[in-house]
Coordinates of C-alpha atoms in Angstrom, one line a residue:
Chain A
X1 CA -9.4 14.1 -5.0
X2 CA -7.9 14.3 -8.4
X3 CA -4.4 12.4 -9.4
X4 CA -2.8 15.7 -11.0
X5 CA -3.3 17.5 -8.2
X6 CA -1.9 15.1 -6.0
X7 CA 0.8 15.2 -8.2
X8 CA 1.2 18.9 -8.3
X9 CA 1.6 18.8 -4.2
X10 CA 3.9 15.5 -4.1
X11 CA 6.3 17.7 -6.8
X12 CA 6.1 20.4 -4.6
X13 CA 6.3 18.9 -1.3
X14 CA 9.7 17.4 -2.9
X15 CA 11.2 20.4 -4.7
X16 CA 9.9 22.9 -1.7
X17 CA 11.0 21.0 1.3
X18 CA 9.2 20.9 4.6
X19 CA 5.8 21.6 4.9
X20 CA 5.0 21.0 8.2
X21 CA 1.8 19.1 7.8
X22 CA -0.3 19.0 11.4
X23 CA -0.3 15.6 13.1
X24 CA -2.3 17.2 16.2
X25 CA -4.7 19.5 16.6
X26 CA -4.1 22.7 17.4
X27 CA -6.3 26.0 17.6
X28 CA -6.4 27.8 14.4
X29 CA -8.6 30.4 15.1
X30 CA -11.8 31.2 17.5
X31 CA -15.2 33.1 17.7
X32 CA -15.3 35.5 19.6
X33 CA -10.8 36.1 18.6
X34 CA -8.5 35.2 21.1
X35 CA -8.2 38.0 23.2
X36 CA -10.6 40.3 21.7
X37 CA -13.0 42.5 23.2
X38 CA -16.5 42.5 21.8
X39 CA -19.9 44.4 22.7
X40 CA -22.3 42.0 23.1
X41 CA -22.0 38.6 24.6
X42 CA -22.2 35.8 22.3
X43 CA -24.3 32.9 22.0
X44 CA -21.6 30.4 21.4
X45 CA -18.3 29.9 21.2
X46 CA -16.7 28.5 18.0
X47 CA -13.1 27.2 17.9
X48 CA -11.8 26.0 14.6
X49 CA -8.4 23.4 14.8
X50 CA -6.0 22.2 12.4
X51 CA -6.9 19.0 12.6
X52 CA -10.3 16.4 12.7
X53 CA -11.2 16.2 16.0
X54 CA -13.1 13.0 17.8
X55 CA -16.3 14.2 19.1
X56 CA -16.1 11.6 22.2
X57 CA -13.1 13.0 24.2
X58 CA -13.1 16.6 22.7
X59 CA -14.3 19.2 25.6
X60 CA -14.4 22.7 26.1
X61 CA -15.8 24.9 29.1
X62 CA -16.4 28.7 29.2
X63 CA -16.3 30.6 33.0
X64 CA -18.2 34.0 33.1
X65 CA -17.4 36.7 35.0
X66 CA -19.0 35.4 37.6
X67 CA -16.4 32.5 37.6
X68 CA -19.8 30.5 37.0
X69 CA -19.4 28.0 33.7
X70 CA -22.0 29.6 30.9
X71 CA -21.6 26.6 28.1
X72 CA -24.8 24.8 27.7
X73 CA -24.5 21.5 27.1
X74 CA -22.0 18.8 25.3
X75 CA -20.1 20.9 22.3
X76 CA -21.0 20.4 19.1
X77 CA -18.3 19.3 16.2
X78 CA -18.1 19.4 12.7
X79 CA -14.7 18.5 11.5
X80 CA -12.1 20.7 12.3
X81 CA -14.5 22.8 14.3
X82 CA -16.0 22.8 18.0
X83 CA -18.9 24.7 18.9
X84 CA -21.2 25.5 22.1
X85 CA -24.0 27.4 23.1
X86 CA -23.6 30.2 25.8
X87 CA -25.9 31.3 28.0
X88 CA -24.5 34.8 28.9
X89 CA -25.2 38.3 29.3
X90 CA -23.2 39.8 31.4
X91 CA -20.1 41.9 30.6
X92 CA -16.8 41.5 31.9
X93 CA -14.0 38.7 31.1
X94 CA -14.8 35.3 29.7
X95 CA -12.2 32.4 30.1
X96 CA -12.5 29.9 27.8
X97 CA -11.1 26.4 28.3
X98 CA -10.4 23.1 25.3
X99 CA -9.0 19.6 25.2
X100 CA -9.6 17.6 22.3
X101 CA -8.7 14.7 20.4
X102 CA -7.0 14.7 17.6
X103 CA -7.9 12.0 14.6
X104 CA -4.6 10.6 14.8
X105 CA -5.0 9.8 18.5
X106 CA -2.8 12.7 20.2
X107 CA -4.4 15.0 22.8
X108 CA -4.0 19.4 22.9
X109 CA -5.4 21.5 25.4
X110 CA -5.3 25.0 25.9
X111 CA -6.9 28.2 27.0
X112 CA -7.8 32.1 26.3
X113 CA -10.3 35.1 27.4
X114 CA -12.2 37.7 25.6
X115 CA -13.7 40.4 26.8
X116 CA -18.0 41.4 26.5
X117 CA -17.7 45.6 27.0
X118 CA -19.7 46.7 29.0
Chain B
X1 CA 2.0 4.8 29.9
X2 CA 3.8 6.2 27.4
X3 CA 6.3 3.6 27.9
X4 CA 3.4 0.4 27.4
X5 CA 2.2 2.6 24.6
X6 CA 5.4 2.5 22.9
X7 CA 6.2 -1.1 23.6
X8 CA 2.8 -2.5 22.2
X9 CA 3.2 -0.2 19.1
X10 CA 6.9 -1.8 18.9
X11 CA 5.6 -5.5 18.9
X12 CA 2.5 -4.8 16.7
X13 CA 4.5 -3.2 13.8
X14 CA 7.4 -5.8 13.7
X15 CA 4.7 -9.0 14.2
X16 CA 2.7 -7.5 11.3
X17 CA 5.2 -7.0 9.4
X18 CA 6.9 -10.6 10.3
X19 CA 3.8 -11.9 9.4
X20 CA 3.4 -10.1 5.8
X21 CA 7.2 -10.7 4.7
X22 CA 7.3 -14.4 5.9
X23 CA 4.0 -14.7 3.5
X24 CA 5.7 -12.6 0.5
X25 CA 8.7 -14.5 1.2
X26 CA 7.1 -17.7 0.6
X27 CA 4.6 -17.0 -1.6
X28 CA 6.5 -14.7 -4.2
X29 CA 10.4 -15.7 -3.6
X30 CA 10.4 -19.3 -1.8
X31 CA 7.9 -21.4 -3.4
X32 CA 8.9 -19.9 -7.3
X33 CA 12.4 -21.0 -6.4
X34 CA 11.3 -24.5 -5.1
X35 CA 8.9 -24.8 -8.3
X36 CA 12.0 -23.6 -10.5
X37 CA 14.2 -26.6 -9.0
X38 CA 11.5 -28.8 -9.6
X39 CA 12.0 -29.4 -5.5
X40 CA 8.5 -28.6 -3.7
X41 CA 7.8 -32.2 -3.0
X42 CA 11.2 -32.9 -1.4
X43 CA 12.5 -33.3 2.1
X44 CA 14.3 -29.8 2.2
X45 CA 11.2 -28.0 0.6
X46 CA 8.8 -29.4 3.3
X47 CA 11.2 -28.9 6.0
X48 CA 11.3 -25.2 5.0
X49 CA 7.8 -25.0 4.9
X50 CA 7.0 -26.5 8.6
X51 CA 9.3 -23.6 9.8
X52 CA 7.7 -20.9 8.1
X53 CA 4.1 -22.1 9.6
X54 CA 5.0 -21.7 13.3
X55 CA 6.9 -17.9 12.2
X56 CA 3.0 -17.0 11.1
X57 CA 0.7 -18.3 13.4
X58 CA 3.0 -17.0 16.8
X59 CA 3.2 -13.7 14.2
X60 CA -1.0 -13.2 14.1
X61 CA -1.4 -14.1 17.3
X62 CA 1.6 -11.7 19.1
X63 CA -0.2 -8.5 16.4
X64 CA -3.5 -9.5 17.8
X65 CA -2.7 -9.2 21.7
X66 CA -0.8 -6.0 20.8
X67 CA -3.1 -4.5 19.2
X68 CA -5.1 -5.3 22.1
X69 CA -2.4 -3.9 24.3
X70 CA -2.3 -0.1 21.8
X71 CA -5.9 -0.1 22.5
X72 CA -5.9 -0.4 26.1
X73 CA -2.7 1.9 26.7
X74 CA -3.9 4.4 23.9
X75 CA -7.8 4.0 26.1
X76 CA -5.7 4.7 29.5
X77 CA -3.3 7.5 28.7
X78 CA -6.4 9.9 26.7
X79 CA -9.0 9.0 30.1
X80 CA -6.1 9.5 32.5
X81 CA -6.4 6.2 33.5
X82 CA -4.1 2.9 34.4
X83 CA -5.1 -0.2 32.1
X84 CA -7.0 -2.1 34.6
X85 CA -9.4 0.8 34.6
X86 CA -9.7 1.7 30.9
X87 CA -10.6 -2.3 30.1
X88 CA -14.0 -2.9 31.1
X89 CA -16.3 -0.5 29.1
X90 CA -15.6 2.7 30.0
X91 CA -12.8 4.7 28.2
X92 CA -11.5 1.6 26.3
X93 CA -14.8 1.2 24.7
X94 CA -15.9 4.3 24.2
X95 CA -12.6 4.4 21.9
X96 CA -13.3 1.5 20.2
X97 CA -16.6 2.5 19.4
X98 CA -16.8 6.1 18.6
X99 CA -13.8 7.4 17.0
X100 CA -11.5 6.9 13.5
X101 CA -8.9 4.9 15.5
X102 CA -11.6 2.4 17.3
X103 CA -13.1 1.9 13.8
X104 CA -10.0 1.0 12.6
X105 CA -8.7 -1.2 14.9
X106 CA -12.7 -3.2 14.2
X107 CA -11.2 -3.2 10.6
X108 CA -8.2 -4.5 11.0
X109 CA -9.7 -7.1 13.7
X110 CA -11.5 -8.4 11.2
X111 CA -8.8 -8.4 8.4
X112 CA -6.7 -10.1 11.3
X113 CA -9.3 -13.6 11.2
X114 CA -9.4 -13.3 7.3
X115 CA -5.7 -13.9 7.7
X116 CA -6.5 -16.6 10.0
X117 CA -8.6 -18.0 7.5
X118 CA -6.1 -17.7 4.7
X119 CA -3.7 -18.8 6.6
X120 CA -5.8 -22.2 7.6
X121 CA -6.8 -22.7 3.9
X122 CA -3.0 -21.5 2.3
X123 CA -1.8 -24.3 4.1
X124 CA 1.7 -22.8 4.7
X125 CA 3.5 -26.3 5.9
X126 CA 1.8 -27.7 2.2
X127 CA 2.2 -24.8 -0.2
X128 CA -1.6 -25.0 0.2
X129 CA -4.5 -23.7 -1.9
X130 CA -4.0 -21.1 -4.9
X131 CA -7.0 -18.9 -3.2
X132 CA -5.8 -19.5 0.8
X133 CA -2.5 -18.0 -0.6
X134 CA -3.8 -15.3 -1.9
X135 CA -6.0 -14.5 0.7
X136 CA -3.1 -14.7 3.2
X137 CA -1.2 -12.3 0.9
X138 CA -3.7 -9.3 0.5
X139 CA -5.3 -9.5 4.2
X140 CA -1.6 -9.6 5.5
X141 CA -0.5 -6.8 3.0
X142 CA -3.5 -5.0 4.4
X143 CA -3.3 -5.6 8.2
X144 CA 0.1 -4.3 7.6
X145 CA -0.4 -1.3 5.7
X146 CA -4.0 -0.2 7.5
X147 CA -1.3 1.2 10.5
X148 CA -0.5 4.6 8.6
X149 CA -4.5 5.4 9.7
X150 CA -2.9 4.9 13.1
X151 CA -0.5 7.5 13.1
X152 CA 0.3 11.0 12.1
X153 CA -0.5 10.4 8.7
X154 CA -4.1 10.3 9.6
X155 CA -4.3 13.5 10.8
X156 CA -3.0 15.8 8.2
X157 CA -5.7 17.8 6.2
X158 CA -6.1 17.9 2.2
X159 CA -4.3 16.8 -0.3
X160 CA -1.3 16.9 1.4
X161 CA -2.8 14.2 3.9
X162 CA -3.8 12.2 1.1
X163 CA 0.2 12.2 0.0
X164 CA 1.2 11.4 3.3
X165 CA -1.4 8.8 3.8
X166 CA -0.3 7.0 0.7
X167 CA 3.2 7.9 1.6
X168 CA 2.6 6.0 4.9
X169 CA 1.1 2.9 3.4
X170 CA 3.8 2.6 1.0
X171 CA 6.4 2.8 3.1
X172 CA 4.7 0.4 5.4
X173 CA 4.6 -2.1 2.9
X174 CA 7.9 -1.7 1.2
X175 CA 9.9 -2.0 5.0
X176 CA 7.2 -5.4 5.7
X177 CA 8.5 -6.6 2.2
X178 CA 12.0 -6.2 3.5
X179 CA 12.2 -7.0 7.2
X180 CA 9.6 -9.2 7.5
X181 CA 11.6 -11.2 4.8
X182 CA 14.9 -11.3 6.4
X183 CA 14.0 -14.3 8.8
X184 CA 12.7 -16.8 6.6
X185 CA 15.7 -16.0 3.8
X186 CA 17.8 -16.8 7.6
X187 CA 15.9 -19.6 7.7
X188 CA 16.8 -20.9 4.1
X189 CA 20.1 -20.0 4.8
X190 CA 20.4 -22.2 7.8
X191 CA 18.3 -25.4 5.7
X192 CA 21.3 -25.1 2.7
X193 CA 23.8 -25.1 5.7
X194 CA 22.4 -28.0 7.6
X195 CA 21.4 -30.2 4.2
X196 CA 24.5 -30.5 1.8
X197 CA 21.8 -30.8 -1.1
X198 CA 23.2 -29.5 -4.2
X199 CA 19.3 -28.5 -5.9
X200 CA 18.8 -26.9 -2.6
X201 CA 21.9 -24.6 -3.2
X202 CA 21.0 -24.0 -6.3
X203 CA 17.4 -23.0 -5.3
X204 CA 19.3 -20.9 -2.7
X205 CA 20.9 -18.7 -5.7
X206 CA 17.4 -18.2 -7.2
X207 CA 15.6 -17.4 -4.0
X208 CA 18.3 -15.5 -3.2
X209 CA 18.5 -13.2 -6.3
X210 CA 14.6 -12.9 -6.3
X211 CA 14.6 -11.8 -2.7
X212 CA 17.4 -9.3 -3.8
X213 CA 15.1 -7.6 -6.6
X214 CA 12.1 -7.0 -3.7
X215 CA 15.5 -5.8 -1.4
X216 CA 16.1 -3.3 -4.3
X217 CA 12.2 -2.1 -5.0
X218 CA 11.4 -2.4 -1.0
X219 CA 14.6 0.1 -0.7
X220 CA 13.7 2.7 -3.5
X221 CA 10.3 2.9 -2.2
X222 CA 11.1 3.7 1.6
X223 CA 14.2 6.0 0.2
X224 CA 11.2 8.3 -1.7
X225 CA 8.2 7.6 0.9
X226 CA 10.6 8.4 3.8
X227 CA 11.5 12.2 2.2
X228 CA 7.8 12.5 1.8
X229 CA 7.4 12.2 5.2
X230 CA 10.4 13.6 6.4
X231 CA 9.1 16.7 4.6
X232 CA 5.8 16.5 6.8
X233 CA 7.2 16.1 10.0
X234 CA 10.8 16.8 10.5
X235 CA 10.4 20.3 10.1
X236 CA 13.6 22.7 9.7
X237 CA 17.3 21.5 10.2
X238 CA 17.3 23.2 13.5
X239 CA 14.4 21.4 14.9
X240 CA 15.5 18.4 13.6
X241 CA 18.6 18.8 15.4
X242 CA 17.6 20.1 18.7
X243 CA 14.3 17.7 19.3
X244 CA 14.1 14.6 20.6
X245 CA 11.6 13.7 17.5
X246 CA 14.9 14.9 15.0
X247 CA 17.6 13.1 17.2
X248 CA 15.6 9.9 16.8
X249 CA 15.0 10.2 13.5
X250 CA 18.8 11.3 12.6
X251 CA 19.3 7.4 14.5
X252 CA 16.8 6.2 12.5
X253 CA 18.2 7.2 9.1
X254 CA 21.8 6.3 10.5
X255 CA 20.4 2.7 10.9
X256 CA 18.2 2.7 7.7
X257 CA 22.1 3.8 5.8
X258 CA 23.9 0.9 7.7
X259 CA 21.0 -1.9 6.8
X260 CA 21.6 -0.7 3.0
X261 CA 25.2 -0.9 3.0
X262 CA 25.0 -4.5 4.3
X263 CA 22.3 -5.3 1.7
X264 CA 24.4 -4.3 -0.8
X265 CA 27.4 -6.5 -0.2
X266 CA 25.3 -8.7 -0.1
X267 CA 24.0 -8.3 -3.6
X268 CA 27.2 -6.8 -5.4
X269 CA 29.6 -9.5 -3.4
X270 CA 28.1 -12.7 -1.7
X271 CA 25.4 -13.4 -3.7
X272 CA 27.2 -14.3 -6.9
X273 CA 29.5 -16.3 -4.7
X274 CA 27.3 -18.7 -4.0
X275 CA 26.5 -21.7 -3.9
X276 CA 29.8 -21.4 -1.9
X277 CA 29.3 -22.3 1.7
X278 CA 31.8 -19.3 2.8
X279 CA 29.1 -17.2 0.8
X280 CA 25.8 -18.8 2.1
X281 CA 27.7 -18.1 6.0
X282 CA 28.6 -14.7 5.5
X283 CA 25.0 -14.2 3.7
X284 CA 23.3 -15.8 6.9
X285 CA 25.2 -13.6 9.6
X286 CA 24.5 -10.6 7.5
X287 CA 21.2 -11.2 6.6
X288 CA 20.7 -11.4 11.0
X289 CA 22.3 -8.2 11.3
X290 CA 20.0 -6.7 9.2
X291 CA 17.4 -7.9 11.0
X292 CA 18.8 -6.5 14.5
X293 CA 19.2 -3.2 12.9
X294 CA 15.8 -3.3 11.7
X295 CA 13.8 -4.1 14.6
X296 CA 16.1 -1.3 16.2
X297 CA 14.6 0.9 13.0
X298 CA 11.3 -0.4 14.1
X299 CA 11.3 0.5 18.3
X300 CA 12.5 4.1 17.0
X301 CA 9.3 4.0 15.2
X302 CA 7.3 2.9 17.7
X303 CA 8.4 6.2 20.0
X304 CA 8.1 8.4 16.9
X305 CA 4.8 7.8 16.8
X306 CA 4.1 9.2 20.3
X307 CA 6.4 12.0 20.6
X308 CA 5.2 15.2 19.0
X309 CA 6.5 16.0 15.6
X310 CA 9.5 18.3 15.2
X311 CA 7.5 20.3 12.7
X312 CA 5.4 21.1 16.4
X313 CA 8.1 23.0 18.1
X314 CA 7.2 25.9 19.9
X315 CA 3.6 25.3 19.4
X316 CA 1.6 24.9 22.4
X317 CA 0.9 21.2 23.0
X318 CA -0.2 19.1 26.3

């Protein structure tokens, strides 16, 4: 991290106004998209927050089709982002389900489907 | 638990900060003064002294069970959980042990016996060693300003977290300068009441004056460190407006503008009235109002911290 450009952002931050740093996680963006509608099933599920998340009380579940749970295992995280394996082939709707901890102690949850064509 | 939550945050923030102005106070303000009057041997200066040592101790030891308390509430409310529950190893520990806020609190556990340790060598009722006072000094300033990892600072990405980190720390330390100090200046105001010693009203004007200049630096640092974070979290005038996160911090800022206005009569009016004892009265009630509006300053803070952020409206949150 570099003093001018810490400079550059606390000139900005004062001449600009509000700008709405994160303080909790939220979802910025996920793999397979939020709602989308791919053609094969995938082998994980990515989700990618705004925020560091703490591994220990960060979860996240995927139900098939079937209404069966097809994540293997504990997710993985690196940062921001939260990853698990799937174990799925069928197509049809997938539901995926997330709670996570936020750095900064404060909790998010949420959910979305996408669709494997068939 | 939101309610516990908010309670021990309220405690921990004004004992720390107790405990870091009392040890400015003396250190930087008190003692200088005393040394300039050629007084820290007398009867006033060591009367002054064994009233500051029980402000510290009760201080470290109300942050310490607190913290304990954040821990346990904090452990409780994530596992869904009542305290008794969260205590013994499970969710409590697991926080502790395996995530940025746990590793933290370990930090600033062990910063809190350092100050023990400083405090026990700095000698506080003696004026104590050169070393145990600065000790005391850093691990308190330290303890203090550690919290913005606690909070929403923490959290924010990039370079922009990096200014609101150091934001956070500052403004920490500039409202622990201030606050913290307002009880032991009470406390010399109450000494030069109680002992008709003219070099004790005279050390009064210098402590007085020198307690004034950290008023003046502790203010412009919270005025600029508070529009930084302002900017972070407040989000648009709206939000600010219509949240419970903006109506608390429009109270916030309300109290923040009454505690200056006081300060400055203080400086532009009472001070160079003294060593008048109308002056030193007037000083003493309004240095305790100050102190009332601050620790108000401080409970808003203390639910700040566990509301979400105006800047959040309309996003999806638990």
């Amino acid at each position: 991290m570099r003093i001018p450009s810490i400079l550059k952002s606390l000139a900005l931050l004062l001449v600009m106004g509000s700008v709405g740093a994160h303080a909790h996680a939220f979802l910025d963006h996920a793999d397979p998209r939020v709602g989308s509608t791919v053609n094969a099933a995938p082998h994980e599920v990515s989700l990618s927050f705004t925020q560091n998340l703490e591994p220990a009380f960060s979860t996240m579940e995927v139900i098939g089709p079937s209404g069966q749970r097809v994540d293997e295992g504990k997710p993985r995280i690196d940062g921001k982002v939260m990853h698990v394996p799937l174990r799925a082939d069928q197509p049809g709707t997938y539901r995926v389900k997330w709670r996570v901890l936020s750095v900064d102690t404060h909790t998010t949850e949420g959910a979305f489907s996408f669709k494997v064509r068939e | 638990m939101i309610a516990l939550l908010a309670a021990a945050r309220a405690v921990h923030f004004a004992s720390t900060a107790m405990v870091m102005g009392t040890v400015l106070f003396q250190y930087l303000i008190a003692e200088p003064a005393f040394r300039t009057a050629a007084i820290g041997g007398s009867t006033g200066a060591r009367a002054y002294r064994s009233r500051l040592a029980p402000i510290l101790w009760i201080g470290l030891a109300l942050a310490v069970l607190s913290g304990a308390t954040w821990l346990l509430a904090l452990a409780a409310k994530i596992g869904d959980q009542s305290p008794p529950v969260a205590a013994p190893g499970g969710v409590a520990w697991v926080l502790l042990t395996e995530t940025q806020f746990g590793h933290l609190w370990i930090t600033r556990a062990f910063l809190a016996g350092l100050l023990c340790c400083g405090l026990w060598l700095g000698k506080p009722r003696e004026a104590g060693s050169r070393f145990g006072q600065g000790l005391t000094t850093v691990t308190a300033m330290c303890l203090l300003g550690s919290l913005a990892w606690s909070g929403h600072a923490a959290g924010s990405p990039g370079v922009i977290g990096d200014i609101h980190l150091i934001a956070d720390v500052l403004h920490l330390l500039a409202a622990g300068a201030w606050l913290g100090g307002l009880l032991p200046l009470s406390l010399l105001f109450a000494l030069a009441l109680r002992q008709t010693d003219p070099v004790l009203a005279s050390t009064l004007q210098v402590a007085t004056r020198r307690f004034s200049m950290l008023g003046l630096l502790s203010v412009g640092t919270l005025l600029v460190t508070g529009l930084v974070n302002m900017s972070m979290l407040a989000g648009s005038l709206p939000t600010l407006l219509t949240t419970d996160y903006g109506s608390l911090l429009l109270l916030k800022i309300a109290l923040f503008v009454a505690m200056v206005a006081l300060a400055g009569i203080n400086r532009l009016r009472l001070t160079l009235a003294l060593p008048k004892t109308d002056a030193v009265h007037r000083l003493d009630r309004n240095t305790r109002v100050e102190l009332a509006l601050g620790l108000a300053i401080i409970a808003i803070v203390s639910i700040l911290g566990v509301l979400s952020p105006a800047v959040h409206m309309g996003m999806q949150m638990k």
